[in-house]
PDB file of N, CA and C and ligand atoms in Angstrom:
ATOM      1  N   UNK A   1     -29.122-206.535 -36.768  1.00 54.00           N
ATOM      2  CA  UNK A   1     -29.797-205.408 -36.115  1.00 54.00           C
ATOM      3  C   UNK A   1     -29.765-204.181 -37.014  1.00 54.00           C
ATOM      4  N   UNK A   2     -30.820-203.710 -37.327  1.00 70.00           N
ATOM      5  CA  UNK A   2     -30.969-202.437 -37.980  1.00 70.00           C
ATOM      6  C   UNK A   2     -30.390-201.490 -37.358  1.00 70.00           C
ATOM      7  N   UNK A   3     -29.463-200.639 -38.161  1.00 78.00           N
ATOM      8  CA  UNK A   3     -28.597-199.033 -37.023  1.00 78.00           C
ATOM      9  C   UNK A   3     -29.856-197.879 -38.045  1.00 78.00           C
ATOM     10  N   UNK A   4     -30.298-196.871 -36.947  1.00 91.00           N
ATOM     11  CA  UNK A   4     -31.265-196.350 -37.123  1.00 91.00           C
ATOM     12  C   UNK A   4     -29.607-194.945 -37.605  1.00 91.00           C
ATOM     13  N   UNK A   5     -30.951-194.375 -38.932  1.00 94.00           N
ATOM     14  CA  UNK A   5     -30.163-193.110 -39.717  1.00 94.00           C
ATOM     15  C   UNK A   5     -29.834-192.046 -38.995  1.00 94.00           C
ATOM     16  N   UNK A   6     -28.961-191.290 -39.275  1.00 95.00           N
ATOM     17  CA  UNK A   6     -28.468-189.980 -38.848  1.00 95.00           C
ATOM     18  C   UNK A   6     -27.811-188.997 -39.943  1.00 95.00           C
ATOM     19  N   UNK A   7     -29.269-187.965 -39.611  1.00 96.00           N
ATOM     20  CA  UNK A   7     -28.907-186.634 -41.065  1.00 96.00           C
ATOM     21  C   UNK A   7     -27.415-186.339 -41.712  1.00 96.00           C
ATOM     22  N   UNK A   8     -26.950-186.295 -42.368  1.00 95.00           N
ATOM     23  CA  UNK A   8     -26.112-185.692 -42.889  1.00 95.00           C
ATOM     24  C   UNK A   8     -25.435-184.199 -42.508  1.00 95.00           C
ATOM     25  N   UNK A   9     -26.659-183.843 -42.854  1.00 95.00           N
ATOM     26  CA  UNK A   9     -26.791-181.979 -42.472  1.00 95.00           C
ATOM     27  C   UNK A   9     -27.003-182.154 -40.748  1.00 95.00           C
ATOM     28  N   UNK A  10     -27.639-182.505 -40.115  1.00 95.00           N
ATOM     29  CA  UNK A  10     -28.404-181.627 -39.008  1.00 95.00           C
ATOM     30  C   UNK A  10     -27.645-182.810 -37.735  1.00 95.00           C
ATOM     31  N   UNK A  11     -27.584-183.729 -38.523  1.00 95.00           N
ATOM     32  CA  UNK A  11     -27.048-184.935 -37.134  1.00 95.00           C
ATOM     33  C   UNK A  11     -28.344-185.625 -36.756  1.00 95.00           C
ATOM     34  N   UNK A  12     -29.983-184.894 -36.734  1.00 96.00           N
ATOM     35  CA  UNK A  12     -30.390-186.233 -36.145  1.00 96.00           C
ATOM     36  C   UNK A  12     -30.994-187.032 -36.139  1.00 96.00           C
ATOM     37  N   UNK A  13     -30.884-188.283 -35.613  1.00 96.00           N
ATOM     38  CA  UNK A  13     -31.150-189.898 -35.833  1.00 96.00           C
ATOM     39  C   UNK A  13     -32.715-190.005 -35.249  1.00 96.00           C
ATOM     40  N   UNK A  14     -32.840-190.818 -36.888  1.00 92.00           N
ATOM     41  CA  UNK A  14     -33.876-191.055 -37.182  1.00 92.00           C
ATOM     42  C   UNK A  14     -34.497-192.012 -36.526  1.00 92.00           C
ATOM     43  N   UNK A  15     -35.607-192.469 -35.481  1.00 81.00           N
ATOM     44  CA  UNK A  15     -35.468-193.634 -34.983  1.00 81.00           C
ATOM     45  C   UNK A  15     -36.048-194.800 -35.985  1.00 81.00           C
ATOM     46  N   UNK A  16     -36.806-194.729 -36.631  1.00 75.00           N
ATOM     47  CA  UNK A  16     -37.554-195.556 -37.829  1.00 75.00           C
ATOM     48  C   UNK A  16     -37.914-194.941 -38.540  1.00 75.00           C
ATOM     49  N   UNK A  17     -37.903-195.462 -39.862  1.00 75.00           N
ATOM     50  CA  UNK A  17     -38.908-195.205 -40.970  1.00 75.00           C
ATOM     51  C   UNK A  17     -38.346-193.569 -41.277  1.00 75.00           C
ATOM     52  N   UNK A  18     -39.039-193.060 -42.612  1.00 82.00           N
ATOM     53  CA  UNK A  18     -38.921-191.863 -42.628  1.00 82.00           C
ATOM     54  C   UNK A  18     -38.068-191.280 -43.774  1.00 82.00           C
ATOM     55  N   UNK A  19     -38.343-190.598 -44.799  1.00 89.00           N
ATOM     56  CA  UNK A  19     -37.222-190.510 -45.633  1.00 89.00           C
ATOM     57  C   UNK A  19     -36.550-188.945 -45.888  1.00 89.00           C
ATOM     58  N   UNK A  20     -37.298-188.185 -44.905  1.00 95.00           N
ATOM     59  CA  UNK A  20     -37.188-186.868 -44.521  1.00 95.00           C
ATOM     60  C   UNK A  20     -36.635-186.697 -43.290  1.00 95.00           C
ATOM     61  N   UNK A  21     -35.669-185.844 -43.096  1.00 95.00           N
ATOM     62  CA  UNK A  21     -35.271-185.403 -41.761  1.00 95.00           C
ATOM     63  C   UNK A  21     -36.563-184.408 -41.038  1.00 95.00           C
ATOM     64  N   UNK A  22     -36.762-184.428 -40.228  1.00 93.00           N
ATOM     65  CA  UNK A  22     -38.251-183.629 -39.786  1.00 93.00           C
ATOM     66  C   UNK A  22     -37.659-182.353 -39.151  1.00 93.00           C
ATOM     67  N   UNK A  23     -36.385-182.205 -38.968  1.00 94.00           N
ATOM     68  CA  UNK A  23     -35.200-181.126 -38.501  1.00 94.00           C
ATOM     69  C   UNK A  23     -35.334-180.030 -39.494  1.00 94.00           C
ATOM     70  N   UNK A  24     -34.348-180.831 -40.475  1.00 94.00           N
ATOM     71  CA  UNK A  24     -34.078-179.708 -41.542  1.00 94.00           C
ATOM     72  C   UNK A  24     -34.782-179.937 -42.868  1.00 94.00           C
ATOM     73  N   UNK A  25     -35.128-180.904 -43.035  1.00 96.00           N
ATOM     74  CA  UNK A  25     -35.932-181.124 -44.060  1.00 96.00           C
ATOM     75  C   UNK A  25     -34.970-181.953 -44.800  1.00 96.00           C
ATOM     76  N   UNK A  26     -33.678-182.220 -45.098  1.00 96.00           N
ATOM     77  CA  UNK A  26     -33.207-183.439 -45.609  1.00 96.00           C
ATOM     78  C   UNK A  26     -33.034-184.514 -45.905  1.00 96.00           C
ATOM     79  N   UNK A  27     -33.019-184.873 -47.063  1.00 95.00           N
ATOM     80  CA  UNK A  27     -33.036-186.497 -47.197  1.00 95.00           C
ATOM     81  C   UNK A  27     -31.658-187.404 -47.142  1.00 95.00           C
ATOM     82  N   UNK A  28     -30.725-186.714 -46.813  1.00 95.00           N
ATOM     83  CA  UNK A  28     -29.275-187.401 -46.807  1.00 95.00           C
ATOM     84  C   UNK A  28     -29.308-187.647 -45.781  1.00 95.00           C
ATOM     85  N   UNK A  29     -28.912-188.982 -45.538  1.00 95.00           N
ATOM     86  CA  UNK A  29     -28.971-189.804 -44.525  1.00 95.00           C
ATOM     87  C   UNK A  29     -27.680-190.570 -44.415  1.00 95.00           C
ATOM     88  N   UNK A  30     -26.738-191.242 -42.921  1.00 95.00           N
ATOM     89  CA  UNK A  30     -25.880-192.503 -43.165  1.00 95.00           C
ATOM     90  C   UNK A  30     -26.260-193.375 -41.720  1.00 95.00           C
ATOM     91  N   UNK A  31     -25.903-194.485 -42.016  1.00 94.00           N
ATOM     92  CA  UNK A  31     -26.171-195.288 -41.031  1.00 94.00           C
ATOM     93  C   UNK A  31     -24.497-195.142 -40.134  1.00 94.00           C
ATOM     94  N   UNK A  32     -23.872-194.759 -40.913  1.00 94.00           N
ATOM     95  CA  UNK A  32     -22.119-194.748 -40.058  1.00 94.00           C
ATOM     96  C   UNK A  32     -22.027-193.293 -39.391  1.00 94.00           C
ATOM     97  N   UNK A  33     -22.390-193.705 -38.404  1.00 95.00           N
ATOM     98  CA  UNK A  33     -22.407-192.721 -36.989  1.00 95.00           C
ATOM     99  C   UNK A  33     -21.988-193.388 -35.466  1.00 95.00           C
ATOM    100  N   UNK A  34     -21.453-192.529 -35.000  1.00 94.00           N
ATOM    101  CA  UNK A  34     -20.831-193.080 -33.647  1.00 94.00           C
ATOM    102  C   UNK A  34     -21.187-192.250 -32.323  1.00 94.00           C
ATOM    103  N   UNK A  35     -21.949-191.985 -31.377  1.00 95.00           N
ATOM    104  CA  UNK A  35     -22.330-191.699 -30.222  1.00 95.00           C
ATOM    105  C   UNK A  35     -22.974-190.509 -30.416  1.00 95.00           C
ATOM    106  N   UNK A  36     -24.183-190.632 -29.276  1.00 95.00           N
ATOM    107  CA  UNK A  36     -25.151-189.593 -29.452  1.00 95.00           C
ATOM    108  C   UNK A  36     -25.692-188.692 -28.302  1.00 95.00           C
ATOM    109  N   UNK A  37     -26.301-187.614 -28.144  1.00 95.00           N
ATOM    110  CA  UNK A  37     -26.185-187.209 -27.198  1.00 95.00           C
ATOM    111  C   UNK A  37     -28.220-186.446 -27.776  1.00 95.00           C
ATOM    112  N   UNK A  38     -28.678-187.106 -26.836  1.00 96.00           N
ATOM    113  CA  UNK A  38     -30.274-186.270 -26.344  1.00 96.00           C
ATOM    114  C   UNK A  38     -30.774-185.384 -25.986  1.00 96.00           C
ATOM    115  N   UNK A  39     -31.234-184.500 -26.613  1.00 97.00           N
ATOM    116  CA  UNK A  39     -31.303-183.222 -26.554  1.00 97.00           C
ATOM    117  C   UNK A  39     -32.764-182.905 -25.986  1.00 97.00           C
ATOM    118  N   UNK A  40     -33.102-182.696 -24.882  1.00 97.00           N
ATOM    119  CA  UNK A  40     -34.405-182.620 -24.069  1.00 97.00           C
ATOM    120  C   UNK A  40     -34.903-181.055 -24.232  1.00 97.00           C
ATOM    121  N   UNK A  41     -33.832-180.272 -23.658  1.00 97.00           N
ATOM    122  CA  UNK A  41     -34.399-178.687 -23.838  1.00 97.00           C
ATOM    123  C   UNK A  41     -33.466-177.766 -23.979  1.00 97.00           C
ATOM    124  N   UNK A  42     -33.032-178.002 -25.997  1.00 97.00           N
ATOM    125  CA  UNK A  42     -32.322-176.941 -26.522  1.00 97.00           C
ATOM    126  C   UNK A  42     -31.701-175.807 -26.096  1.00 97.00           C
ATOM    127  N   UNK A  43     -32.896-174.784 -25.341  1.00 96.00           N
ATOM    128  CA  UNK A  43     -32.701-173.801 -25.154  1.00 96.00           C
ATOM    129  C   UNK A  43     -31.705-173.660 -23.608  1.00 96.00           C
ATOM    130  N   UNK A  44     -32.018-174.793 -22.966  1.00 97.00           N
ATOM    131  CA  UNK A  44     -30.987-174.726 -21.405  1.00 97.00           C
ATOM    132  C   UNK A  44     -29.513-175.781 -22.107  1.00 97.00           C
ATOM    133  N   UNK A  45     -30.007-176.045 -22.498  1.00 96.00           N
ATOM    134  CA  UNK A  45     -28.265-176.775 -22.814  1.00 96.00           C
ATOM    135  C   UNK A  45     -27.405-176.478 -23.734  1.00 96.00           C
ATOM    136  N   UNK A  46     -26.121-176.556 -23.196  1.00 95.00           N
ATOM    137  CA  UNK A  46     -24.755-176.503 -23.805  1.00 95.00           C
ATOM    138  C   UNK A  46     -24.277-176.749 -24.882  1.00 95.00           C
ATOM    139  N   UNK A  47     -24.474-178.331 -24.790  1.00 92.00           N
ATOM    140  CA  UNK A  47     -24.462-178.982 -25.831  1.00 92.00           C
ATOM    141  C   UNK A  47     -24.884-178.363 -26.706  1.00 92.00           C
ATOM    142  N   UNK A  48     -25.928-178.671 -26.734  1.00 95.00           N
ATOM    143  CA  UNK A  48     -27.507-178.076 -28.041  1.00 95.00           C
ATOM    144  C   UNK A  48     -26.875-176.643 -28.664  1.00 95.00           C
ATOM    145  N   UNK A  49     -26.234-175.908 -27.858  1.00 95.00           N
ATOM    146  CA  UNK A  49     -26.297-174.345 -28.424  1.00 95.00           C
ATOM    147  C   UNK A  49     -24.840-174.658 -29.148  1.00 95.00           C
ATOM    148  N   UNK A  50     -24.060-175.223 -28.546  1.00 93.00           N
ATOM    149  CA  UNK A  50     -22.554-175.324 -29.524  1.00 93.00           C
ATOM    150  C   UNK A  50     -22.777-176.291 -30.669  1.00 93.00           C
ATOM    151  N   UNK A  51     -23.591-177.275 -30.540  1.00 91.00           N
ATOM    152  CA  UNK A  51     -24.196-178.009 -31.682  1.00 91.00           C
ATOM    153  C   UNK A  51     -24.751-177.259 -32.857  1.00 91.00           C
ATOM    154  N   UNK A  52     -25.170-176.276 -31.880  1.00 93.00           N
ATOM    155  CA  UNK A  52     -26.523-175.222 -33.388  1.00 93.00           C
ATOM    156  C   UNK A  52     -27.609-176.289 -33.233  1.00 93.00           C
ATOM    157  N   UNK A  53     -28.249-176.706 -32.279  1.00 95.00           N
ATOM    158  CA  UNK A  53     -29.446-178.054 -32.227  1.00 95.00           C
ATOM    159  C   UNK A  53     -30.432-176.580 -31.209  1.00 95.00           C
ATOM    160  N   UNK A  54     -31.632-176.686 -32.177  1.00 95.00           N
ATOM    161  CA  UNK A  54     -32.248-176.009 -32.007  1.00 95.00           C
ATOM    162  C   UNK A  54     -34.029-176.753 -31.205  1.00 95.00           C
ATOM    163  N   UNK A  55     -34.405-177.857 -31.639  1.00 96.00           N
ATOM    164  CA  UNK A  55     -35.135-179.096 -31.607  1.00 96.00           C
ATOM    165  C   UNK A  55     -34.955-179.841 -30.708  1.00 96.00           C
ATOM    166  N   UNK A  56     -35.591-180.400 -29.713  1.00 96.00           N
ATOM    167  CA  UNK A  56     -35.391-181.653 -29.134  1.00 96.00           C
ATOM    168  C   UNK A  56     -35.331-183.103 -29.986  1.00 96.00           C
ATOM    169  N   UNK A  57     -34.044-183.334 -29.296  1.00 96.00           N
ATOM    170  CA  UNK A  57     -33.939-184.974 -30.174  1.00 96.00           C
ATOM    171  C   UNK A  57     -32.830-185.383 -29.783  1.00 96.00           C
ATOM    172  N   UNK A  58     -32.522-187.131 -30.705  1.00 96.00           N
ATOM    173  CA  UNK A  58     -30.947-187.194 -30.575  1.00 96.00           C
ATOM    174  C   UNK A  58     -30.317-187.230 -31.693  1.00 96.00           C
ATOM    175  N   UNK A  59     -29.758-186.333 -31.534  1.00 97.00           N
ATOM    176  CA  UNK A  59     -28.298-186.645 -32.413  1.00 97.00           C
ATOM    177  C   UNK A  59     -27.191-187.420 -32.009  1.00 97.00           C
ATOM    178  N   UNK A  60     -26.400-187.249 -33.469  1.00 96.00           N
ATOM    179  CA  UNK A  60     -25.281-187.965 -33.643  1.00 96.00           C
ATOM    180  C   UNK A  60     -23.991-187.223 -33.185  1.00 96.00           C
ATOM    181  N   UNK A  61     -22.852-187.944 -32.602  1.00 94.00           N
ATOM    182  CA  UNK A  61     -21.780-186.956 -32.495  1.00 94.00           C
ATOM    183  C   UNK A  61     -20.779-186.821 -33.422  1.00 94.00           C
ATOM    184  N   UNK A  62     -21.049-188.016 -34.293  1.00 94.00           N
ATOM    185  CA  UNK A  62     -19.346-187.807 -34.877  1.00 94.00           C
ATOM    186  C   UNK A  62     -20.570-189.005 -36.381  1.00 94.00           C
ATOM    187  N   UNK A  63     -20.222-188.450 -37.646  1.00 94.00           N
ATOM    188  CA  UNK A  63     -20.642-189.097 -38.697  1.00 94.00           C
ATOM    189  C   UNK A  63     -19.372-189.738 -39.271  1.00 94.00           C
ATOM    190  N   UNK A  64     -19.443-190.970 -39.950  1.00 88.00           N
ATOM    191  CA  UNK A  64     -17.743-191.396 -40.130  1.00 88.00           C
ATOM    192  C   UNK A  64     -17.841-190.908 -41.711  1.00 88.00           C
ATOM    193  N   UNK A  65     -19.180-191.203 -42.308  1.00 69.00           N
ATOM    194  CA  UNK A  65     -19.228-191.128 -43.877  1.00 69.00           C
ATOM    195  C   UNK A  65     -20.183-190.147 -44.123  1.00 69.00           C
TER     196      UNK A  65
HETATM  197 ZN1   ZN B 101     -31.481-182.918 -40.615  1.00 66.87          ZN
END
């Protein structure tokens, strides 16, 4: 099973394809990431604002590498 990427910089996971983060514009990528959390509307959530997640998406919570 393919594990879909997660930015380096920004945390978030890429679902396919793609060699640009569309976030921050980065190309550092790892597949070793562990739980994620969906970010629907930045601006009302918690999460998102202690994250610094400015974008709807999902990120990653914890990168191992
Ligand atoms: Zn990014």
């Amino acid at each position: 099973m393919k594990q879909d990427k997660a930015c380096r910089s920004c945390r978030y996971v890429l679902e396919e394809g793609g060699d640009v983060c569309p976030i921050c514009g980065s190309n550092s990528f790892t597949t070793f990431w562990r739980g994620y959390v969906v970010i629907l509307k930045p601006e009302q959530s918690e999460i998102a604002q202690k994250m610094g997640i400015t974008k709807p998406g999902r990120y990653a919570l914890r990168l191992s590498r």
